[in-house]
Coordinates of C-alpha atoms and ligand atoms in Angstrom, one line a residue:
M29 CA 19.6 -21.9 -12.4
L30 CA 18.8 -19.7 -9.5
V31 CA 15.3 -18.5 -9.5
D32 CA 13.9 -16.3 -6.5
R33 CA 10.8 -17.3 -4.6
N34 CA 8.9 -14.2 -5.8
S35 CA 9.6 -15.2 -9.4
E36 CA 8.7 -19.0 -9.0
L37 CA 5.4 -18.3 -6.9
I38 CA 4.5 -16.0 -10.0
R39 CA 5.2 -18.8 -12.4
Q40 CA 3.5 -21.4 -10.7
A41 CA 0.3 -19.4 -10.4
E42 CA 0.5 -18.1 -13.9
E43 CA 0.8 -22.0 -15.0
T44 CA -2.3 -22.8 -12.7
V45 CA -4.5 -19.9 -14.7
A46 CA -3.2 -21.3 -17.9
A47 CA -4.2 -24.9 -17.0
Y48 CA -7.5 -24.0 -15.9
R49 CA -8.8 -20.9 -17.6
D50 CA -10.8 -22.7 -20.3
I51 CA -12.4 -24.9 -17.6
V52 CA -13.3 -21.9 -15.8
N53 CA -14.5 -20.0 -19.1
Q54 CA -16.6 -23.0 -20.1
D55 CA -18.5 -22.8 -16.6
K56 CA -22.3 -21.9 -17.3
Y57 CA -22.3 -19.8 -14.1
R58 CA -19.3 -17.7 -15.1
L59 CA -20.1 -14.0 -14.6
H60 CA -21.0 -11.6 -17.3
F61 CA -20.6 -8.4 -15.8
H62 CA -19.1 -9.2 -12.1
L63 CA -15.5 -9.3 -11.5
M64 CA -14.7 -12.8 -10.6
P65 CA -11.4 -14.4 -10.5
P66 CA -9.8 -16.0 -13.8
V67 CA -9.1 -19.4 -11.8
G68 CA -9.1 -20.2 -8.2
L69 CA -10.7 -18.3 -5.2
L70 CA -11.3 -14.3 -4.9
N71 CA -12.2 -12.7 -1.7
D72 CA -11.6 -9.3 -0.4
P73 CA -11.4 -6.1 -2.8
N74 CA -8.2 -4.5 -1.9
G75 CA -6.2 -1.4 -3.0
F76 CA -9.2 0.2 -4.6
I77 CA -8.0 3.6 -6.0
Q78 CA -8.1 5.8 -9.0
W79 CA -4.6 6.4 -10.0
K80 CA -3.4 8.5 -12.8
G81 CA -6.8 8.3 -14.6
K82 CA -7.3 4.5 -14.2
Y83 CA -9.3 2.6 -11.4
H84 CA -7.4 -0.1 -10.0
L85 CA -8.9 -2.9 -8.1
F86 CA -6.8 -5.8 -6.4
Y87 CA -8.4 -8.7 -4.8
Q88 CA -7.3 -11.2 -2.0
W89 CA -6.5 -14.4 -4.5
N90 CA -5.6 -18.4 -4.2
P91 CA -5.0 -19.1 -7.6
F92 CA -4.3 -22.8 -6.7
K93 CA -7.3 -23.8 -5.3
T94 CA -11.0 -23.0 -4.6
G95 CA -10.3 -22.5 -0.6
H96 CA -8.4 -20.0 1.3
G97 CA -4.5 -20.1 1.9
A98 CA -1.3 -17.9 1.3
K99 CA -3.2 -15.0 -0.7
F100 CA -1.5 -13.1 -3.7
W101 CA -2.9 -10.0 -4.7
G102 CA -4.7 -10.4 -8.0
H103 CA -5.1 -7.4 -10.2
Y104 CA -7.7 -5.5 -12.5
S105 CA -7.6 -2.1 -14.1
S106 CA -10.3 0.0 -15.8
S107 CA -10.9 3.2 -17.2
N108 CA -14.9 3.1 -16.6
L109 CA -15.3 0.8 -13.7
V110 CA -17.0 -1.5 -16.2
D111 CA -14.7 -2.9 -18.5
W112 CA -11.8 -4.5 -16.6
Q113 CA -8.3 -5.8 -17.7
E114 CA -6.7 -8.6 -15.9
E115 CA -3.3 -7.3 -15.1
K116 CA 0.0 -9.0 -13.9
I117 CA 0.0 -10.4 -10.5
A118 CA 0.6 -7.7 -8.1
L119 CA 1.8 -9.4 -4.6
A120 CA 2.9 -12.9 -4.2
P121 CA 3.5 -14.5 -0.8
S122 CA 7.2 -14.7 -1.2
E123 CA 9.0 -13.1 1.8
W124 CA 9.5 -14.3 5.5
F125 CA 7.1 -11.2 6.4
D126 CA 4.3 -12.4 4.2
K127 CA 5.0 -16.1 3.5
N128 CA 1.6 -17.2 4.6
G129 CA -0.4 -14.7 2.7
C130 CA -0.2 -11.2 1.3
Y131 CA -3.4 -10.3 3.2
S132 CA -5.8 -7.4 2.9
G133 CA -4.8 -3.8 2.5
S134 CA -5.2 -0.5 0.6
A135 CA -3.4 1.8 -2.2
V136 CA -2.7 5.4 -1.7
D137 CA -1.0 7.8 -4.3
D138 CA 2.3 9.3 -2.5
G139 CA 3.5 12.1 -4.7
G140 CA 2.9 10.1 -7.9
V141 CA 4.0 6.5 -6.7
L142 CA 1.6 3.9 -6.1
K143 CA 1.9 2.6 -2.6
L144 CA 0.2 -0.5 -1.2
L145 CA 0.0 -1.2 2.6
Y146 CA -1.0 -4.5 3.3
T147 CA -0.7 -7.3 6.1
G148 CA 2.0 -9.9 6.1
N149 CA 0.3 -13.1 7.4
V150 CA 2.9 -15.4 8.9
K151 CA 2.2 -18.9 10.8
D152 CA 5.2 -20.7 12.4
G153 CA 5.6 -24.2 12.6
A154 CA 3.2 -24.6 15.1
G155 CA 0.7 -22.7 13.8
N156 CA 1.1 -19.5 15.7
R157 CA 0.3 -16.4 14.0
E158 CA 2.5 -13.5 13.5
T159 CA 1.3 -10.4 11.4
Y160 CA 3.4 -7.3 9.8
Q161 CA 2.2 -4.4 8.1
C162 CA 4.1 -4.0 4.8
L163 CA 4.6 -1.5 2.2
A164 CA 4.8 -2.2 -1.6
E165 CA 5.2 0.5 -4.3
S166 CA 5.1 1.0 -8.2
L167 CA 5.9 3.7 -10.5
N168 CA 4.0 2.2 -13.4
G169 CA 1.1 0.9 -11.3
I170 CA 1.8 -2.6 -12.7
D171 CA 5.0 -3.8 -11.3
F172 CA 5.6 -3.7 -7.5
H173 CA 8.7 -3.4 -5.5
K174 CA 8.0 -4.8 -1.8
K175 CA 9.8 -2.2 0.6
G176 CA 9.3 -4.7 3.6
V177 CA 7.8 -4.0 7.1
V178 CA 6.5 -0.7 8.2
L179 CA 4.6 -1.6 11.4
R180 CA 4.7 -4.6 13.9
L181 CA 2.0 -5.5 16.4
P182 CA 2.0 -3.0 19.4
E183 CA 1.2 -4.3 22.8
G184 CA -2.7 -5.0 24.0
Y185 CA -3.5 -6.8 20.8
T186 CA -3.5 -10.4 19.6
A187 CA -1.8 -11.2 16.0
H188 CA -5.5 -10.9 14.5
F189 CA -4.3 -7.4 13.7
R190 CA -4.7 -6.7 9.9
D191 CA -6.2 -5.0 6.9
P192 CA -4.8 -1.5 6.8
K193 CA -6.7 1.2 5.3
V194 CA -4.6 4.3 4.7
W195 CA -5.7 8.0 3.7
E196 CA -4.6 11.3 3.9
H197 CA -5.9 14.0 6.2
D198 CA -4.5 17.6 6.6
G199 CA -1.1 16.6 5.2
K200 CA -0.5 13.4 7.1
W201 CA -1.2 9.9 6.7
F202 CA -3.5 8.0 8.7
M203 CA -4.4 4.0 9.0
V204 CA -7.2 2.2 10.4
I205 CA -6.4 -1.5 11.2
G206 CA -8.7 -4.1 12.1
A207 CA -7.7 -5.7 15.4
Q208 CA -8.6 -8.0 18.5
S209 CA -7.5 -6.8 22.0
E210 CA -5.8 -9.2 24.2
K211 CA -9.3 -9.4 26.0
L212 CA -10.6 -10.8 22.7
E213 CA -12.6 -7.8 21.7
G214 CA -12.9 -6.4 18.3
R215 CA -11.4 -3.2 17.6
A216 CA -10.5 -0.6 15.0
V217 CA -7.0 1.2 15.7
L218 CA -5.8 4.4 14.5
F219 CA -2.2 5.2 13.6
T220 CA -0.4 8.3 11.7
S221 CA 2.6 9.0 9.9
N222 CA 4.2 11.7 7.8
N223 CA 6.1 9.0 5.5
L224 CA 4.1 5.9 5.1
E225 CA 7.2 4.1 6.8
E226 CA 7.1 4.9 10.2
W227 CA 3.8 4.7 12.0
T228 CA 2.8 6.2 15.5
L229 CA -0.4 4.5 17.4
I230 CA -3.1 7.1 18.2
G231 CA -5.6 5.0 19.7
D232 CA -8.8 2.8 19.4
V233 CA -11.4 4.3 17.0
A234 CA -14.3 2.1 18.2
G235 CA -14.8 -1.6 19.3
T236 CA -16.3 -4.0 21.8
N237 CA -16.4 -2.2 25.1
K238 CA -15.7 1.0 23.8
N239 CA -17.7 4.3 23.3
G240 CA -20.7 2.5 25.0
L241 CA -20.9 -0.2 22.4
E242 CA -20.9 -3.4 24.6
N243 CA -20.6 -7.1 23.4
F244 CA -19.7 -6.5 19.6
G245 CA -17.7 -9.4 18.3
Y246 CA -14.4 -10.7 19.0
M247 CA -12.5 -9.5 15.9
W248 CA -13.0 -6.6 13.5
E249 CA -11.9 -7.3 10.1
C250 CA -11.4 -4.8 7.1
P251 CA -12.4 -1.4 8.7
D252 CA -12.4 1.2 6.2
L253 CA -13.0 5.1 7.7
F254 CA -13.8 8.0 5.4
S255 CA -15.9 11.2 5.6
L256 CA -19.3 11.4 3.7
G257 CA -21.4 14.6 3.8
D258 CA -20.2 16.2 7.1
K259 CA -19.9 12.8 8.8
D260 CA -17.3 10.3 9.4
I261 CA -18.2 6.7 8.5
L262 CA -16.2 3.7 10.0
L263 CA -17.3 0.7 7.7
V264 CA -16.3 -2.7 9.3
S265 CA -16.6 -6.2 9.0
P266 CA -17.3 -7.4 12.9
Q267 CA -16.7 -11.3 13.7
G268 CA -18.8 -12.8 16.5
L269 CA -22.3 -10.8 16.1
K270 CA -25.4 -12.9 17.2
C271 CA -28.3 -13.0 14.9
E272 CA -30.6 -10.3 15.9
G273 CA -34.2 -10.5 14.3
M274 CA -33.6 -9.8 10.7
Q275 CA -30.3 -8.8 11.3
F276 CA -27.1 -10.4 11.2
Q277 CA -28.1 -13.6 9.4
N278 CA -24.8 -14.4 7.9
V279 CA -21.9 -16.1 9.6
Y280 CA -20.0 -12.7 9.4
N281 CA -21.4 -9.3 9.1
T282 CA -20.5 -5.9 7.6
G283 CA -21.9 -2.6 8.6
Y284 CA -21.2 0.9 9.3
F285 CA -21.3 3.6 12.4
I286 CA -21.8 7.1 11.6
G287 CA -19.8 9.8 13.9
K288 CA -17.4 12.3 14.2
L289 CA -13.5 11.1 14.2
D290 CA -11.4 12.8 16.7
Y291 CA -8.0 12.5 14.8
K292 CA -6.0 13.6 18.2
T293 CA -7.3 10.6 20.3
G294 CA -8.5 8.5 17.5
T295 CA -12.0 7.9 19.1
L296 CA -15.0 8.0 16.9
D297 CA -18.2 9.3 18.6
H298 CA -20.4 7.0 16.9
G299 CA -24.3 5.9 16.8
D300 CA -25.7 2.6 16.2
F301 CA -24.3 -0.1 13.7
T302 CA -26.1 -0.7 10.6
E303 CA -25.7 -3.4 8.3
L304 CA -24.6 -2.4 4.9
D305 CA -26.1 -5.3 2.6
R306 CA -29.0 -7.7 3.5
G307 CA -28.3 -10.0 1.3
F308 CA -26.6 -13.5 1.4
E309 CA -23.2 -12.7 0.3
F310 CA -21.5 -9.6 1.0
Y311 CA -18.4 -8.8 3.2
A312 CA -15.2 -6.8 3.5
P313 CA -16.2 -4.1 1.4
Q314 CA -13.4 -1.3 0.6
T315 CA -14.1 2.3 -0.6
T316 CA -12.0 4.9 -2.3
I317 CA -12.8 8.5 -3.7
D318 CA -12.5 9.4 -7.1
T319 CA -11.8 12.5 -9.3
K320 CA -15.5 13.1 -9.7
G321 CA -15.7 13.3 -5.8
R322 CA -17.9 10.0 -5.7
R323 CA -17.0 7.8 -2.5
L324 CA -17.1 4.2 -4.3
V325 CA -17.4 0.8 -2.8
I326 CA -16.7 -2.6 -4.1
G327 CA -17.5 -5.6 -1.6
W328 CA -16.6 -9.5 -1.7
M329 CA -19.8 -11.2 -3.0
G330 CA -18.8 -13.8 -0.6
V331 CA -18.8 -14.6 3.1
P332 CA -15.8 -16.4 5.0
E333 CA -16.7 -20.0 6.5
Q334 CA -20.4 -19.7 4.9
E335 CA -21.2 -22.7 3.0
E336 CA -18.1 -21.9 0.8
D337 CA -17.7 -25.6 -0.3
K338 CA -21.2 -25.7 -1.5
H339 CA -21.0 -23.4 -4.4
P340 CA -21.3 -25.3 -7.7
T341 CA -18.7 -23.3 -9.5
I342 CA -15.9 -25.3 -7.7
A343 CA -16.2 -27.9 -10.2
H344 CA -15.1 -25.4 -12.7
H345 CA -12.0 -24.1 -10.4
W346 CA -13.2 -20.8 -9.5
I347 CA -15.4 -19.4 -6.7
H348 CA -16.7 -15.8 -5.5
A349 CA -16.9 -12.6 -7.0
M350 CA -17.2 -8.8 -6.4
T351 CA -20.2 -6.6 -6.2
L352 CA -20.9 -4.1 -8.6
P353 CA -19.2 -0.6 -7.8
R354 CA -21.6 1.2 -6.0
E355 CA -21.6 4.8 -4.8
L356 CA -22.5 5.9 -1.3
V357 CA -24.6 8.6 0.0
L358 CA -25.4 9.7 3.1
K359 CA -29.0 11.1 3.6
N360 CA -30.9 11.5 6.9
G361 CA -28.2 9.7 8.8
H362 CA -28.5 6.2 6.6
I363 CA -26.1 5.3 3.8
Y364 CA -27.8 4.7 0.5
Q365 CA -25.7 2.8 -2.2
Q366 CA -26.4 3.3 -5.9
P367 CA -25.0 1.5 -8.7
I368 CA -22.6 3.7 -10.6
K369 CA -24.2 5.5 -13.4
E370 CA -21.2 4.1 -15.9
L371 CA -23.0 0.6 -15.6
Q372 CA -25.8 2.3 -17.9
E373 CA -23.2 1.5 -20.8
L374 CA -24.1 -1.9 -20.6
R375 CA -27.6 -1.6 -21.6
K376 CA -29.3 -3.0 -24.6
N377 CA -32.6 -3.7 -26.2
E378 CA -34.6 -1.6 -23.7
V379 CA -38.1 -2.7 -23.0
L380 CA -40.6 -0.1 -21.2
I381 CA -44.2 -1.0 -20.1
E382 CA -45.9 1.5 -18.5
G383 CA -49.2 1.2 -16.4
I384 CA -49.3 -2.1 -15.6
K385 CA -51.4 -3.7 -13.2
I386 CA -50.6 -6.5 -11.5
E387 CA -53.1 -8.7 -10.2
T388 CA -53.8 -11.9 -8.3
E389 CA -53.4 -14.2 -11.5
E390 CA -49.8 -14.8 -12.1
L391 CA -48.5 -12.1 -14.7
Q392 CA -45.8 -13.5 -17.1
I393 CA -44.4 -11.0 -19.6
S394 CA -42.1 -12.7 -22.3
Q395 CA -40.5 -9.2 -23.1
L396 CA -39.0 -8.9 -19.8
E397 CA -37.4 -12.6 -19.7
G398 CA -33.8 -12.5 -20.1
S399 CA -30.7 -14.0 -18.6
T400 CA -28.3 -11.1 -17.8
Y401 CA -30.2 -7.9 -17.4
E402 CA -31.4 -5.0 -15.6
L403 CA -35.0 -4.5 -14.3
Q404 CA -36.7 -1.3 -12.6
M405 CA -39.9 -1.4 -11.4
H406 CA -41.3 2.0 -10.4
V407 CA -44.4 1.4 -8.3
T408 CA -47.4 4.2 -8.4
E409 CA -50.0 2.1 -6.4
L410 CA -49.6 -0.7 -3.8
E411 CA -52.8 -2.1 -2.7
T412 CA -52.1 -5.7 -1.9
S413 CA -51.0 -7.3 1.3
L414 CA -48.1 -9.1 -0.6
L415 CA -46.4 -8.3 -3.8
E416 CA -44.6 -11.3 -5.3
I417 CA -41.9 -11.2 -8.1
S418 CA -40.2 -14.5 -9.1
L419 CA -37.1 -14.8 -11.4
K420 CA -35.8 -17.6 -13.1
D421 CA -37.8 -19.9 -10.9
S422 CA -35.0 -19.6 -8.4
V423 CA -35.3 -16.3 -6.7
R424 CA -38.2 -14.7 -5.2
L425 CA -38.6 -11.0 -4.1
T426 CA -41.7 -10.1 -1.8
Y427 CA -42.9 -7.1 -0.1
N428 CA -45.2 -7.7 2.7
R429 CA -47.2 -4.4 3.3
K430 CA -48.8 -5.2 6.4
D431 CA -45.6 -6.2 8.2
Q432 CA -43.4 -3.6 5.9
V433 CA -41.1 -6.6 5.2
F434 CA -39.1 -7.1 2.2
T435 CA -37.9 -10.6 1.6
L436 CA -35.3 -12.1 -0.8
E437 CA -35.8 -15.9 -1.2
R438 CA -33.5 -18.2 -2.8
I439 CA -32.5 -21.9 -2.8
S440 CA -30.1 -22.8 -0.3
L441 CA -26.6 -23.7 -1.6
S442 CA -26.5 -26.8 0.9
T443 CA -30.1 -28.0 1.7
G444 CA -31.9 -27.3 -1.8
K445 CA -34.6 -25.7 0.1
P446 CA -35.7 -22.1 0.1
E447 CA -33.9 -19.5 2.6
V448 CA -34.5 -16.1 3.2
R449 CA -32.7 -12.7 3.9
Q450 CA -35.2 -9.9 5.0
C451 CA -35.5 -6.2 6.2
Q452 CA -38.1 -3.9 7.4
L453 CA -39.3 -1.7 4.8
S454 CA -42.1 1.1 5.5
K455 CA -42.7 1.7 1.6
L456 CA -41.9 0.0 -1.5
N457 CA -41.4 2.7 -4.2
K458 CA -38.6 1.4 -6.4
L459 CA -36.8 -1.7 -7.4
Q460 CA -33.7 -2.0 -9.3
V461 CA -32.4 -5.5 -9.8
F462 CA -29.1 -6.4 -11.8
V463 CA -29.5 -10.3 -12.5
D464 CA -26.1 -11.9 -14.1
T465 CA -25.7 -15.6 -14.6
S466 CA -25.0 -16.7 -11.2
A467 CA -25.5 -13.5 -9.3
I468 CA -28.1 -10.8 -8.2
E469 CA -27.8 -7.5 -6.7
I470 CA -31.5 -5.9 -5.5
F471 CA -31.3 -2.1 -4.8
I472 CA -34.6 -0.9 -3.0
N473 CA -35.9 2.8 -3.1
D474 CA -32.9 4.1 -4.6
G475 CA -30.2 2.0 -2.5
Q476 CA -32.1 2.6 0.8
E477 CA -31.5 -1.2 1.2
V478 CA -29.4 -3.6 -0.9
F479 CA -29.3 -7.4 -1.1
T480 CA -26.8 -9.3 -2.7
A481 CA -26.6 -12.9 -3.3
R482 CA -25.1 -15.6 -5.7
I483 CA -27.8 -17.8 -7.1
F484 CA -27.4 -20.6 -9.4
P485 CA -30.5 -21.0 -11.7
E486 CA -30.9 -23.3 -14.6
V487 CA -29.5 -21.3 -17.3
E488 CA -31.8 -21.8 -20.0
N489 CA -34.7 -20.6 -17.5
K490 CA -35.4 -16.7 -18.1
K491 CA -38.9 -16.5 -16.3
I492 CA -40.2 -13.7 -14.7
S493 CA -43.4 -13.7 -13.1
L494 CA -45.5 -10.9 -11.0
K495 CA -48.6 -11.3 -9.0
A496 CA -50.5 -9.6 -6.0
A497 CA -51.8 -11.8 -3.0
D498 CA -55.1 -10.0 -3.1
G499 CA -55.9 -6.5 -4.4
H500 CA -53.4 -5.0 -7.1
V501 CA -50.3 -3.1 -7.7
K502 CA -49.6 -0.5 -10.3
C503 CA -46.1 0.0 -11.8
S504 CA -44.2 0.6 -14.9
L505 CA -41.4 -1.8 -15.8
Q506 CA -38.3 -1.2 -17.5
K507 CA -35.6 -3.5 -18.7
W508 CA -32.5 -3.9 -20.4
D509 CA -30.4 -6.6 -21.4
L510 CA -26.8 -6.2 -19.9
I511 CA -24.2 -7.6 -22.4
K512 CA -20.5 -6.9 -22.9
Ligands
FRU614 C1 -11.4 -10.9 5.3 C2 -10.1 -11.4 5.5 C3 -9.1 -10.5 5.9 C4 -7.7 -10.8 5.5 C5 -8.2 -11.7 4.4 C6 -7.2 -12.9 4.0 O1 -12.1 -11.8 4.4 O2 -10.1 -12.7 6.5 O3 -9.3 -9.9 7.5 O4 -6.8 -10.0 5.4 O5 -9.5 -11.9 4.5 O6 -7.6 -13.3 2.7

């Protein structure tokens, strides 16, 4: 029987999922309230959209192994952003224009049709890269039909040209693409179209040696461009930034520029770059706007080439996860990220302890122990040089009042020794911490700073301890188990 390549790839992927699903499910580090792949490797969030009342989130996926390769688009849907349903595979790398991967892209609603714009990654026999921007569409949001290539590589850029993010503005379609110029400078490039099929180049939005930005990386991945308040935001993942103090500590980094986009020239007149998340694992986020008018973001809780082979979940045939959905709010020229309200649906067994005084003797409160939970701390008085919170004997959160530094410390996946990520913080008022079996997300002062990381504690360990190096801290503590 003649079987087409697309059906054959999907069959192989489904067979692999069926073969390994139980092994994944038996992993003690399987996540409880974070999205993870059914089997294999998950990376970037793609095609995030609320369409006909339902949220859809697609993801870069290698079903066959826990390494990168010819990516599929996996698919989850949800009516509340909390309970997700696994859907059929949306895209498989089956055609001449996407045979080495249906790489990242986005989704739009075109008059009731769900359309995906994505990058077809192609490598020839000698390993040379080709890139095609492609269109696929669906009438039911589940079955996708590929329409083929809609944009080829323009002059002036290398084949590192990918990750289209499309939106509508004043009755026209716009698309921003992550790129590398022929001089090997990172770029975000703007295009426009009337029909999503014929695209016209407008120009560079921003990049290395553009708009006053000097050396700022050799390739910009996964750009996203949207308005927040009265500003335009370019969210992007530049590759090739050097560590600068506490900034850019990961192998690759993600952050944003705030400015005003000139839709005629494509230029974003922007300010400085700010890292969006200060933790160990965060990359390639994608946003969407929902019918409540919220600008929502989901990030990949992973970083390319950053100790990926050291994750213990590999033994159970899966790797990586998504962050929780967050709402973005612009306040005083800074993006705040807040966990979406819907997550409160997961809260069970509330514990509230008011008027606690943390002193120099380590405080352990058994009621606050848990394995998957949300913890909130409201600080009313911080009269110590160092506040220290330790979770499951594997994560330490500290606030150094004198240096005004917040630190997340975890055990390194490769050396087994402690390692840190830090940020400057002038005052600590509130902590909101989401602890999953093998992930942590820390929201400081209502999302002024956020730290995301994978953690791999002993699963039986539910310990929490609090301590002031000297003096004291007065606060209230609130905890909920997060259970599905
Ligand atoms: C970012 C990225 C994208 C690319 C995709 C491939 O993590 O490298 O630029 O489209 O992953 O999986």
